Coordinates of C-alpha atoms in Angstrom, one line a residue:
M213 CA 138.4 118.2 152.0
E214 CA 139.7 120.3 149.3
D215 CA 139.5 117.6 146.7
I216 CA 136.3 117.1 147.1
I217 CA 135.2 121.0 147.2
R218 CA 137.5 120.9 143.9
A219 CA 135.4 118.2 142.3
L220 CA 132.2 119.6 143.4
T221 CA 133.3 123.4 141.8
G222 CA 134.3 121.4 138.8
L223 CA 130.8 119.8 138.6
Q224 CA 128.6 123.1 139.1
I225 CA 130.9 124.6 136.3
F226 CA 130.3 121.6 134.0
F227 CA 126.6 121.6 134.6
S228 CA 126.1 125.4 134.4
I229 CA 127.7 125.4 130.8
W230 CA 125.6 122.3 130.1
I231 CA 122.7 123.7 131.3
S232 CA 123.2 127.3 129.3
L233 CA 124.1 125.6 125.9
P234 CA 120.4 125.6 124.6
I235 CA 120.1 129.3 125.7
I236 CA 123.6 130.1 123.8
Y237 CA 122.4 128.5 120.8
W238 CA 118.8 130.2 121.0
I239 CA 120.8 133.6 121.4
I240 CA 123.2 132.5 118.1
L241 CA 120.2 131.8 116.3
K242 CA 118.4 135.3 117.0
V243 CA 121.6 137.2 116.2
D244 CA 122.5 135.2 112.8
R245 CA 118.6 135.6 111.8
K246 CA 118.7 139.5 112.4
K247 CA 121.8 139.5 110.4
M248 CA 120.3 137.9 107.6
V249 CA 117.2 140.2 107.6
V250 CA 119.3 143.2 107.9
S251 CA 122.3 142.5 105.5
G252 CA 120.4 140.2 103.0
G253 CA 119.6 141.7 99.9
E254 CA 117.5 138.8 98.4
N255 CA 114.0 138.5 98.6
I256 CA 113.2 135.3 100.5
S257 CA 109.6 134.7 100.5
A258 CA 107.2 133.6 103.1
P259 CA 106.0 129.8 103.3
S260 CA 102.7 129.2 101.9
V261 CA 100.1 128.3 104.8
T262 CA 97.0 126.0 104.1
I263 CA 94.4 126.2 106.5
L264 CA 92.5 122.9 106.7
L265 CA 89.1 122.3 108.0
P266 CA 87.7 118.5 108.4
M267 CA 84.0 118.6 108.7
R268 CA 81.2 116.4 109.0
N269 CA 77.3 117.7 109.8
E270 CA 78.7 120.8 111.5
S271 CA 75.9 123.2 110.0
K272 CA 75.5 124.6 113.6
N273 CA 79.2 125.5 113.4
V274 CA 80.4 126.2 110.1
I275 CA 79.2 129.7 109.6
R276 CA 80.7 130.9 113.2
K277 CA 84.1 128.7 112.2
L278 CA 84.4 130.7 108.8
E279 CA 83.8 134.2 110.1
N280 CA 86.4 133.4 112.9
T281 CA 89.0 132.1 110.4
L282 CA 88.7 134.4 107.2
P283 CA 89.7 137.7 108.9
E284 CA 92.9 135.8 109.6
L285 CA 93.6 134.7 105.9
I286 CA 92.7 137.5 104.3
G287 CA 95.7 139.7 105.5
Y288 CA 98.2 137.0 104.4
D289 CA 98.2 136.6 100.9
R290 CA 100.3 133.1 100.6
S291 CA 97.4 131.5 102.5
D292 CA 94.3 129.4 101.3
L293 CA 91.7 127.6 103.1
M294 CA 90.6 123.9 102.6
V295 CA 87.4 122.5 104.0
V296 CA 86.9 118.4 103.7
D297 CA 83.4 117.4 104.0
S298 CA 83.1 113.7 105.0
G299 CA 79.7 112.6 104.5
S300 CA 77.8 115.6 105.8
E301 CA 73.8 115.1 105.8
D302 CA 72.9 118.3 106.9
G303 CA 74.2 120.5 104.0
T304 CA 77.6 121.8 105.3
A305 CA 79.5 121.8 102.3
E306 CA 76.9 123.8 100.4
M307 CA 76.9 126.0 103.5
V308 CA 80.8 126.7 103.2
S309 CA 80.4 127.1 99.4
D310 CA 77.5 129.8 99.7
Y311 CA 79.5 131.7 102.3
L312 CA 82.9 131.6 100.9
R313 CA 81.6 132.9 97.3
C314 CA 80.3 135.8 99.0
S315 CA 83.3 136.6 101.2
S316 CA 86.2 138.9 100.2
L317 CA 88.4 135.7 99.9
E318 CA 89.2 135.2 96.3
N319 CA 87.8 132.1 94.7
S320 CA 91.4 130.7 94.1
R321 CA 92.3 130.5 97.5
W322 CA 89.6 128.0 99.1
D323 CA 88.6 124.6 97.8
I324 CA 86.0 122.5 99.2
I325 CA 86.7 118.5 99.2
S326 CA 83.7 116.3 99.4
F327 CA 83.0 112.4 99.6
P328 CA 80.5 110.2 100.9
E329 CA 82.3 108.0 103.3
P330 CA 82.4 109.6 107.1
G331 CA 85.4 109.8 108.9
K332 CA 88.0 112.8 110.2
S333 CA 91.0 110.3 109.6
K334 CA 90.1 109.6 106.1
A335 CA 89.3 113.2 105.5
I336 CA 92.8 114.4 106.7
N337 CA 94.4 112.3 104.4
I338 CA 92.7 113.1 101.4
A339 CA 93.5 116.7 102.2
L340 CA 96.9 116.1 102.6
Q341 CA 97.3 114.2 99.5
K342 CA 96.1 117.3 97.7
I343 CA 97.7 120.2 100.0
E344 CA 101.0 121.6 98.4
A345 CA 101.8 124.5 101.3
G346 CA 104.9 124.5 103.4
I347 CA 102.5 124.8 106.6
V348 CA 99.0 122.9 107.4
I349 CA 97.2 124.1 110.2
M350 CA 94.1 122.4 110.9
S351 CA 91.2 123.5 113.4
D352 CA 87.9 122.0 114.2
A353 CA 84.8 123.4 113.3
D354 CA 83.8 123.7 117.0
A355 CA 87.2 125.2 118.1
K356 CA 87.4 129.2 118.4
I357 CA 90.9 130.4 117.1
S358 CA 92.1 133.6 119.0
P359 CA 92.9 136.6 117.0
G360 CA 96.1 137.1 115.4
W361 CA 97.0 133.6 115.9

């Protein structure tokens, strides 16, 4: 009976350590990151971010989407916006262009790519070939983003 109790105790200790390894790893990463930020004298730049908005015939959503997205971009200098219009027949690209030209987002921080063939997958693939940012965030035109995202 004592052998069974020792074996079960050993198994409990083993599994307790094994289960806690991810937590220990996370703590080590957090501590190392704080050390790097506190002790590091070099300037580590933030990654660049591109917000990708694929659109097709989104005239009813485009202004709301841009009003929802631009405040988040303006506060982060290393971000830009790319709108990919794939075969819209309702003037979506023109609405985006007019809105962005009148916005406070610099012209160098946004781009509109238009092509005649419809298709979201094709639009995304074309955009990804042109994006050089370290992080790409894609959002549909009918999706609302939360402030501070």
